[in-house]
mmCIF file of C-alpha atoms in Angstrom:
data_model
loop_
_atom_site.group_PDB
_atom_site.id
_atom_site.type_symbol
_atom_site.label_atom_id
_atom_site.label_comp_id
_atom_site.label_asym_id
_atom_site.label_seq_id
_atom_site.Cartn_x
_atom_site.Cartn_y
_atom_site.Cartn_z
ATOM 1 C CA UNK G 459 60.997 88.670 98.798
ATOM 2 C CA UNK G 460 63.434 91.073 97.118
ATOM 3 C CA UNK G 461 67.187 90.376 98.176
ATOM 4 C CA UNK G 462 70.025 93.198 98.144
ATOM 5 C CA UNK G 463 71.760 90.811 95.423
ATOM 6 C CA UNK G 464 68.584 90.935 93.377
ATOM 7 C CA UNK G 465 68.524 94.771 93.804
ATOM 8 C CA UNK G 466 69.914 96.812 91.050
ATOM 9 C CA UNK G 467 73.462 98.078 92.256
ATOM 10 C CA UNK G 468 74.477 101.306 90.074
ATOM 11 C CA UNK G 469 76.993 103.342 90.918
ATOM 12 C CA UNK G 470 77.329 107.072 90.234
ATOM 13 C CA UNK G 471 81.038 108.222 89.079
ATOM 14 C CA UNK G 472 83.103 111.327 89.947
ATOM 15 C CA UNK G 473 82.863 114.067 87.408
ATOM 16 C CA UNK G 474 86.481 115.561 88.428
ATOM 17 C CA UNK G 475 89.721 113.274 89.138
ATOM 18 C CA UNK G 476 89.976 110.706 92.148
ATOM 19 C CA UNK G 477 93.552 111.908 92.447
ATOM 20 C CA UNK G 478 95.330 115.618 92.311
ATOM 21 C CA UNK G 479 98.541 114.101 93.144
ATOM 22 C CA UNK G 480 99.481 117.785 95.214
ATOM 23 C CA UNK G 481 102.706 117.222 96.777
ATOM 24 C CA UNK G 482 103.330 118.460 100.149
ATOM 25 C CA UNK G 483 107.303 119.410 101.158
ATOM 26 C CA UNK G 484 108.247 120.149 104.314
ATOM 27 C CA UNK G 485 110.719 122.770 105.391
ATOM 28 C CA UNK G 486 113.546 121.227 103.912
ATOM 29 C CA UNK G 487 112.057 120.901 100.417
ATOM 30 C CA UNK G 488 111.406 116.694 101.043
ATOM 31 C CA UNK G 489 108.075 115.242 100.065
ATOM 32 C CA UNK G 490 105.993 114.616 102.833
ATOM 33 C CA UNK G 491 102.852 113.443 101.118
ATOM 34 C CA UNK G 492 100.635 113.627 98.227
ATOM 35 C CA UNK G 493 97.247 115.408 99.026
ATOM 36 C CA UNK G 494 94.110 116.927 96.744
ATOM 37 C CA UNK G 495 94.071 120.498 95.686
ATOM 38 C CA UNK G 496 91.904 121.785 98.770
ATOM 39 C CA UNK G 497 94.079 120.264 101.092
ATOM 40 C CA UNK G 498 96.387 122.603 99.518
ATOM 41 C CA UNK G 499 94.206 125.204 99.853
ATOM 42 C CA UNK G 500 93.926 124.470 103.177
ATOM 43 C CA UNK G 501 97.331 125.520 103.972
ATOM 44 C CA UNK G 502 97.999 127.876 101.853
ATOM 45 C CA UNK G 503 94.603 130.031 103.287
ATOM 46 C CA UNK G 504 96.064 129.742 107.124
ATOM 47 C CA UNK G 505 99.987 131.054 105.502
ATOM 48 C CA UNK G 506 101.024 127.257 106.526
ATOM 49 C CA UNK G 507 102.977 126.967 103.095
ATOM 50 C CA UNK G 508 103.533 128.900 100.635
ATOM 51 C CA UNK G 509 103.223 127.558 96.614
ATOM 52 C CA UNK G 510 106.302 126.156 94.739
ATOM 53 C CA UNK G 511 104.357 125.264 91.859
ATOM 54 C CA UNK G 512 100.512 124.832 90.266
ATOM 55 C CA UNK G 513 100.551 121.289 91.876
ATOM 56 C CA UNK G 514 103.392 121.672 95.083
ATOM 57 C CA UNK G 515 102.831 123.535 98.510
ATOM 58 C CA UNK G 516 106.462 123.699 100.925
ATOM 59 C CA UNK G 517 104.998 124.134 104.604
ATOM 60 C CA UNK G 518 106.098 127.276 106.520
ATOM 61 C CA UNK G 519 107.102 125.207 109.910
ATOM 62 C CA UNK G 520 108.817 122.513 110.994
ATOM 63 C CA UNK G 521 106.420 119.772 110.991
ATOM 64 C CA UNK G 522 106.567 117.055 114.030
ATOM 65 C CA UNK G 523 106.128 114.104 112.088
ATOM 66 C CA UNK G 524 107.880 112.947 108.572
ATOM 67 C CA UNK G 525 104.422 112.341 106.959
ATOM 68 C CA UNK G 526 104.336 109.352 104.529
ATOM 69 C CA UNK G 527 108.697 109.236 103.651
ATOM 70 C CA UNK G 528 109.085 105.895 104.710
ATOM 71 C CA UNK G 529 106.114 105.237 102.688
ATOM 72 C CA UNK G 530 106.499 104.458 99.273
ATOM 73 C CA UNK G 531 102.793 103.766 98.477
ATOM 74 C CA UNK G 532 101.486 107.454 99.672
ATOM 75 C CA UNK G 533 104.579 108.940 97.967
ATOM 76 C CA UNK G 534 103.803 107.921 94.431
ATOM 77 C CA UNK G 535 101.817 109.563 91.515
ATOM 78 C CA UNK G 536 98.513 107.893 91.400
ATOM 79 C CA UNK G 537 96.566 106.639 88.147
ATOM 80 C CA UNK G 538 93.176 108.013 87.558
ATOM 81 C CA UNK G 539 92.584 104.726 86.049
ATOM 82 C CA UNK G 540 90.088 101.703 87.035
ATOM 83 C CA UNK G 541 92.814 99.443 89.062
ATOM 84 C CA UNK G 542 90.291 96.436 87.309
ATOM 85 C CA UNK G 543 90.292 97.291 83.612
ATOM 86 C CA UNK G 544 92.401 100.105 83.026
ATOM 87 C CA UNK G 545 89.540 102.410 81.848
ATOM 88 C CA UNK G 546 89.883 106.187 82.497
ATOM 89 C CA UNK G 547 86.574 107.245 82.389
ATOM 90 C CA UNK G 548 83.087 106.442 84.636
ATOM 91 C CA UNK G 549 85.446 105.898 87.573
ATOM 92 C CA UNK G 550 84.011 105.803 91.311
ATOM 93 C CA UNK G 551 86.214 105.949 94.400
ATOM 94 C CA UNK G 552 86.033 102.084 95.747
ATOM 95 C CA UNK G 553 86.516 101.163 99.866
ATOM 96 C CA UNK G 554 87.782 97.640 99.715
ATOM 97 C CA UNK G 555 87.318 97.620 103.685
ATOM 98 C CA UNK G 556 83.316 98.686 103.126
ATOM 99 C CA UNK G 557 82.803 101.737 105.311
ATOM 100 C CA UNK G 558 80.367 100.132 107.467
ATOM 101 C CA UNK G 559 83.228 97.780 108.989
ATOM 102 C CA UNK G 560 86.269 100.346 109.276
ATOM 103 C CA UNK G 561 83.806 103.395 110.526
ATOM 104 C CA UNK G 562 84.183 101.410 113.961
ATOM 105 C CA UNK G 563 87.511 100.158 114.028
ATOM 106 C CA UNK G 564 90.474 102.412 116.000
ATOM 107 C CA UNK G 565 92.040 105.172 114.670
ATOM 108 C CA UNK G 566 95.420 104.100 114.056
ATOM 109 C CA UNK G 567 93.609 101.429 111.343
ATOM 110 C CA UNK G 568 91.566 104.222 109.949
ATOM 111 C CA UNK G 569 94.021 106.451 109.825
ATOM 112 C CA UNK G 570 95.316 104.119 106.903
ATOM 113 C CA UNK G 571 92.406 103.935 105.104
ATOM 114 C CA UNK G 572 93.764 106.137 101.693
ATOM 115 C CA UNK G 573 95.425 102.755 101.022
ATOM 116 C CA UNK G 574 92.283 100.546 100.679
ATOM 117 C CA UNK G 575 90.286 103.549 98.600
ATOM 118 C CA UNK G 576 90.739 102.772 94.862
ATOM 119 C CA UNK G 577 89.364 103.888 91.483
ATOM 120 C CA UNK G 578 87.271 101.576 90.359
ATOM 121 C CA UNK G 579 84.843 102.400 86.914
ATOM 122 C CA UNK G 580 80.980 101.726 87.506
ATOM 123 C CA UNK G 581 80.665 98.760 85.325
ATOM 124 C CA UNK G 582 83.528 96.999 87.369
ATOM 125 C CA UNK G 583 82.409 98.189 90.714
ATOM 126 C CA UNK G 584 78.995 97.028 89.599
ATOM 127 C CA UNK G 585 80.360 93.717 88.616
ATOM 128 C CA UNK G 586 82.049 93.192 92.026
ATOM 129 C CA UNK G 587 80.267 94.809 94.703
ATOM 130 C CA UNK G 588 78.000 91.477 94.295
ATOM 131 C CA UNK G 589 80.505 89.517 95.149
ATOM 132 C CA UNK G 590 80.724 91.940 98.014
ATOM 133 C CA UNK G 591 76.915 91.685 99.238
ATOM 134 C CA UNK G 592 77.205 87.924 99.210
ATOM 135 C CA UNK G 593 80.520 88.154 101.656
ATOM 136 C CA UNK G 594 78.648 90.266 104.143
ATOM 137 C CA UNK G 595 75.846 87.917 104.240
ATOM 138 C CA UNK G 596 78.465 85.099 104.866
ATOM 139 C CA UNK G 597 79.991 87.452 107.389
ATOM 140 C CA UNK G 598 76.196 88.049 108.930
ATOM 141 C CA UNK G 599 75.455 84.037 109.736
ATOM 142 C CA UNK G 600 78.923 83.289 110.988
ATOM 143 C CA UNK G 601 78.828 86.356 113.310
ATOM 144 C CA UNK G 602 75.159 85.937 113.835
ATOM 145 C CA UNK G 603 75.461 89.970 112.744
ATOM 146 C CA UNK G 604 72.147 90.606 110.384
ATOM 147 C CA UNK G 605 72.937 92.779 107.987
ATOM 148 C CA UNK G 606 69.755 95.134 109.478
ATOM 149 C CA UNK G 607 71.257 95.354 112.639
ATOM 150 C CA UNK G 608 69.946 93.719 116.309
ATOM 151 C CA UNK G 609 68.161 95.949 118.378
ATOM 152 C CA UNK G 610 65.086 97.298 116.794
ATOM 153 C CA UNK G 611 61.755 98.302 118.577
ATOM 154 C CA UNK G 612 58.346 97.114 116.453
ATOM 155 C CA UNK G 613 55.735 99.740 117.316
ATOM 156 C CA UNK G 614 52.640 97.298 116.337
ATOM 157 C CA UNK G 615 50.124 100.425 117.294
ATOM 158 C CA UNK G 616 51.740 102.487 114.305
ATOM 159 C CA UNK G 617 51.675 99.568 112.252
ATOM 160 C CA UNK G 618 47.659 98.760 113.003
ATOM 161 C CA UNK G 619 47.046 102.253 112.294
ATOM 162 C CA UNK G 620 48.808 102.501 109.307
ATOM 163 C CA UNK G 621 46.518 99.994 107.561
ATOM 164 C CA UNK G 622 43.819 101.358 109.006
ATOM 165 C CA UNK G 623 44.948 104.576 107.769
ATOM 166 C CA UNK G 624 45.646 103.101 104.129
ATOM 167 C CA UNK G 625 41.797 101.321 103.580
ATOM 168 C CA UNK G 626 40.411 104.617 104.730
ATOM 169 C CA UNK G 627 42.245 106.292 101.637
ATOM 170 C CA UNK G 628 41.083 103.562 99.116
ATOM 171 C CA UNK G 629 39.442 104.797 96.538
ATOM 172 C CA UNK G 630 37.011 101.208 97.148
ATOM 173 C CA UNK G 631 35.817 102.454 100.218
ATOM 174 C CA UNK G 632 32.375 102.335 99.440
ATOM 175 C CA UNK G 633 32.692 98.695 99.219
ATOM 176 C CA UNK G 634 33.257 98.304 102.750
ATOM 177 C CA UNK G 635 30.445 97.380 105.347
ATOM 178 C CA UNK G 636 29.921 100.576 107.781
ATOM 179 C CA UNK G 637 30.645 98.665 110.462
ATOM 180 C CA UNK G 638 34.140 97.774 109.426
ATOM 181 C CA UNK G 639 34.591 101.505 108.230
ATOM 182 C CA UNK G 640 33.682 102.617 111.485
ATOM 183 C CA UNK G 641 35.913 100.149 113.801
ATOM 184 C CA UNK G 642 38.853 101.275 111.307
ATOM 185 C CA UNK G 643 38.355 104.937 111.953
ATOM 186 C CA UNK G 644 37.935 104.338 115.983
ATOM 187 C CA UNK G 645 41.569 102.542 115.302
ATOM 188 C CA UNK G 646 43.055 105.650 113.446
ATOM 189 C CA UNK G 647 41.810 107.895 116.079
ATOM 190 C CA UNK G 648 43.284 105.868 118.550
ATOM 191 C CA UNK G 649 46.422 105.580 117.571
ATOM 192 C CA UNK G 650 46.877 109.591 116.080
ATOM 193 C CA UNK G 651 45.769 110.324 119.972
ATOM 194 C CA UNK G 652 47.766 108.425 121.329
ATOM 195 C CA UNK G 653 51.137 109.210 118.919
ATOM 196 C CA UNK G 654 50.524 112.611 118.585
ATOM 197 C CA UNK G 655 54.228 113.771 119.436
ATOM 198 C CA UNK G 656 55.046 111.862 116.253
ATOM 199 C CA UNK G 657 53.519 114.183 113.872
ATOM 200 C CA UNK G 658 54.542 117.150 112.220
ATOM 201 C CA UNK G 659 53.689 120.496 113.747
ATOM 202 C CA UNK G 660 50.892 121.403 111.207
ATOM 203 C CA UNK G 661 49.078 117.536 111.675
ATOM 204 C CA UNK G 662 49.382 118.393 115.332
ATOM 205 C CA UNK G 663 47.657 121.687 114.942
ATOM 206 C CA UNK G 664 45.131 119.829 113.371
ATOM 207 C CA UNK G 665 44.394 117.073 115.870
ATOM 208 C CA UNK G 666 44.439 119.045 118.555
ATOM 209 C CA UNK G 667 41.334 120.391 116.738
ATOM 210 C CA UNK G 668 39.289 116.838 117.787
ATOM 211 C CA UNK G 669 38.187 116.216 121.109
ATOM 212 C CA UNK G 670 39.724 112.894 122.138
ATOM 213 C CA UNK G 671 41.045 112.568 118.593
ATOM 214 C CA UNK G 672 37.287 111.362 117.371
ATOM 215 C CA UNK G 673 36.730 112.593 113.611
ATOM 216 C CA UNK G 674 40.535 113.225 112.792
ATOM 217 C CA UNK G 675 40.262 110.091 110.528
ATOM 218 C CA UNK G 676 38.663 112.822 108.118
ATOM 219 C CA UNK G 677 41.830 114.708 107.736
ATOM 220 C CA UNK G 678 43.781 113.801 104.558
ATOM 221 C CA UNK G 679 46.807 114.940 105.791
ATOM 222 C CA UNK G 680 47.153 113.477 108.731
ATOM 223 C CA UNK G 681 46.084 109.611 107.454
ATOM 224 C CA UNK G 682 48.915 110.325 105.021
ATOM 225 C CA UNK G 683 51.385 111.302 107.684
ATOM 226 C CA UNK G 684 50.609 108.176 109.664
ATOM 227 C CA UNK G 685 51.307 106.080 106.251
ATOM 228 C CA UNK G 686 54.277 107.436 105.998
ATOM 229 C CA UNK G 687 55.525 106.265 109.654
ATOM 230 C CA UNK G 688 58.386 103.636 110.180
ATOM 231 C CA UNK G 689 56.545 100.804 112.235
ATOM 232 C CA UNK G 690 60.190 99.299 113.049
ATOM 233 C CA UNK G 691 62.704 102.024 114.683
ATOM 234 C CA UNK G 692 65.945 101.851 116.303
ATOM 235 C CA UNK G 693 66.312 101.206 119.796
ATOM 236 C CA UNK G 694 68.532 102.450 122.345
ATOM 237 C CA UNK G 695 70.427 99.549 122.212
ATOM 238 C CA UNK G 696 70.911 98.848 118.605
ATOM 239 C CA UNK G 697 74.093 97.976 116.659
ATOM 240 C CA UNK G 698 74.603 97.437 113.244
ATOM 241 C CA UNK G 699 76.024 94.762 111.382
ATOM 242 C CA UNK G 700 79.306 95.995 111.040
ATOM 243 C CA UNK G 701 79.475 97.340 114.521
ATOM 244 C CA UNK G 702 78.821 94.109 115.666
ATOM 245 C CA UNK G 703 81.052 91.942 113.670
ATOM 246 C CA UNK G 704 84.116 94.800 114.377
ATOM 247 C CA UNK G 705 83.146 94.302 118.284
ATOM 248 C CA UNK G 706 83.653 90.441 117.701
ATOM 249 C CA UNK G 707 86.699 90.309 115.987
ATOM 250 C CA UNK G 708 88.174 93.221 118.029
ATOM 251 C CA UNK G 709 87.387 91.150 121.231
ATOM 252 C CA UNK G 710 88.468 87.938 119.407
ATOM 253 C CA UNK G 711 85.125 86.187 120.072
ATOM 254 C CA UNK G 712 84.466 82.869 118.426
ATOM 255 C CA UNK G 713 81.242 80.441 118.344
ATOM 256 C CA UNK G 714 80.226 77.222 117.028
ATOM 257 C CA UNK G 715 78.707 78.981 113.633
ATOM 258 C CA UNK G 716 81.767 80.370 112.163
ATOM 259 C CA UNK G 717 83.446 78.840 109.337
ATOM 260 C CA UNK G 718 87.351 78.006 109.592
ATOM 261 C CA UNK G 719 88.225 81.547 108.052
ATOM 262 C CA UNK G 720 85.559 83.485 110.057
ATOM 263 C CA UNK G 721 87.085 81.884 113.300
ATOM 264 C CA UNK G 722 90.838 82.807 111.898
ATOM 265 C CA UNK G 723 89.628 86.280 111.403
ATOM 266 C CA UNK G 724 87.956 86.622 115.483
ATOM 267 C CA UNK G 725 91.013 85.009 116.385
ATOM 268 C CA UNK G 726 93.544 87.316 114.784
ATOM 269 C CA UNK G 727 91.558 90.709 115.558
ATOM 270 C CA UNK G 728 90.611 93.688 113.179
ATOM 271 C CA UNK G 729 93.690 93.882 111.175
ATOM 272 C CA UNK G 730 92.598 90.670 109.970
ATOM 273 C CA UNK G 731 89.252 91.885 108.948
ATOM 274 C CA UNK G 732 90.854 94.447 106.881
ATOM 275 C CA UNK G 733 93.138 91.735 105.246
ATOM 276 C CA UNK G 734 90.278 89.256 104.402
ATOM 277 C CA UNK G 735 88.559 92.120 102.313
ATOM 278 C CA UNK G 736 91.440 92.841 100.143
ATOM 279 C CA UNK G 737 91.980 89.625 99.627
ATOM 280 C CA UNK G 738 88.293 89.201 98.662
ATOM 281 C CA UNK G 739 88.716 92.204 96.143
ATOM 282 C CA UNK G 740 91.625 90.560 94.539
ATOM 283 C CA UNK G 741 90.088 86.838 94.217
ATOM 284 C CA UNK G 742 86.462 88.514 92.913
ATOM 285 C CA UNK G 743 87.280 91.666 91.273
ATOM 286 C CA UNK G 744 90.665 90.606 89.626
ATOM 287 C CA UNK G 745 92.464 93.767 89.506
ATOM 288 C CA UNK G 746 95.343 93.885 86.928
ATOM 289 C CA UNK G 747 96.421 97.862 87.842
ATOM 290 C CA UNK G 748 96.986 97.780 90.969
ATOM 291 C CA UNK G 749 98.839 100.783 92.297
ATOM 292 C CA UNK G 750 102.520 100.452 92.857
ATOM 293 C CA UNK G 751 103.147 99.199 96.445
ATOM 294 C CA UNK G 752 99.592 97.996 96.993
ATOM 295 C CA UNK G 753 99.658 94.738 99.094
ATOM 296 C CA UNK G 754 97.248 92.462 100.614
ATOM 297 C CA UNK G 755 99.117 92.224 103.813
ATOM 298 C CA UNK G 756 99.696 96.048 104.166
ATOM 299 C CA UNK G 757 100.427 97.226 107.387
ATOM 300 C CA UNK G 758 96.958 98.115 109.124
ATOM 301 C CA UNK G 759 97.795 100.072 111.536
ATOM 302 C CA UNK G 760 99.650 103.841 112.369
ATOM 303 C CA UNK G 761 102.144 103.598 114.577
#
């Protein structure tokens, strides 16, 4: 069976720059942050600043916060540069906490997240994001977290059909007994009866054609439709893998499966999670351009 790590990773890069390096000033004229040219846009179109220069908005009010000051990492001019190799072109926008993980973790660590979003060029992020794959299936035993997620429904009936459906629309047909042909298009009607809120409006217009469903095995459309269906669906109650492991750590859960630096991680909480990724990216991917005031043990959360 094909693995993710056998699976061809290829990743597309950004036509336009990763970073615009805007400056935002507040009222008194002192930098507040850097931002992208439509965030610029943004408040220049609701009269919330007014433009100083091509690349520098001043705001129009007194803000309530004082942005990034004390923050010398958002402050800085960013490299459009691979922070692995150095190369300027074919660069994609890398999250060294994979979005999968921080999408569930509490605002005041996401609200951070600019710092752990680097450029990265394809070859490199290719190079590395196997590393990556391997880590979360490391991360899946010791948090007994599957990398599919817990909590999906088999619907065996859709499945039966399906084959059913798929002999029916071999072109070797003819080399099957009647009898078999038969008891395979009882099955199909069966199941199309019986599933008929699954199907599209027009395959529903058409079964509703058969009395009791018997003959719609002759429609085409509708044997294709069935195909087509997902025999394994989520249920009500399922989480994924990174939903899962975030709820562990978050509730500082341990069991007898996790390694020493697994338990660590539960034991410590989220912000700990966020630190054993960059530290991953740094032992695997070996970035030697690192941005200015990019740590390992950054602060993780917004006060």
């Amino acid at each position: 069976m094909e693995t993710e790590t056998d699976r061809k990773l290829t990743m597309q890069s950004r036509e336009q720059d990763i970073y615009n390096n805007c400056k935002v000033l507040d009222i008194t004229g002192t930098l507040l942050f850097r931002a992208g040219t439509r965030r610029l846009e943004w408040y220049l179109s609701r009269n919330l600043a007014h433009r100083i220069d091509a690349n520098t908005i001043q705001l129009n009010f007194v803000n309530k916060g004082s942005g990034r000051q004390n923050e010398p990492f958002y402050l800085q001019e960013m490299q459009n540069m691979c922070t692995v190799c150095g190369s300027s072109t074919n660069l994609t926008m890398h999250h060294v906490v994979p979005h999968q993980y921080r999408k569930y973790m509490d605002d005041k660590i996401k609200s951070r997240s600019s710092h752990d979003l680097l450029p990265v060029c394809t070859l490199c992020h290719d190079k590395y994001e196997r590393h990556a794959v391997l880590f979360k299936q490391h991360l899946s035993h010791c948090f007994s977290a599957p990398l599919e997620g817990v909590g999906w429904i088999e619907r065996k009936d859709i499945g039966k059909g399906m084959r059913a459906a798929s002999t029916l629309m071999s072109p070797s047909l003819d080399k099957i007994p009647k009898q078999r042909i038969d008891q395979l298009r009882a099955i199909v009607n069966e199941v199309v009866i019986q599933n008929t809120d699954l199907f599209s409006a027009d395959s529903q217009a058409l079964i509703s054609q058969y009395q009791f469903g018997v003959g719609v095995w002759a429609e085409h459309s509708v044997l294709k439709e069935l195909m087509s269906m997902d025999v394994r669906i989520r249920g009500p109650g399922f989480c994924t893998h990174g939903e899962i492991i975030v709820d562990v750590v978050g509730h500082h859960r341990t069991n007898s499966l996790m390694c020493h630096q697994c338990k660590e991680i539960a034991v410590a909480g989220v912000p700990a999670l966020v630190v054993s990724w960059r530290r991953h990216f740094v032992e695997h991917a070996g970035p030697a351009y690192l941005p200015n005031h990019w740590s390992v043990e950054y602060i993780c959360e917004q006060n």
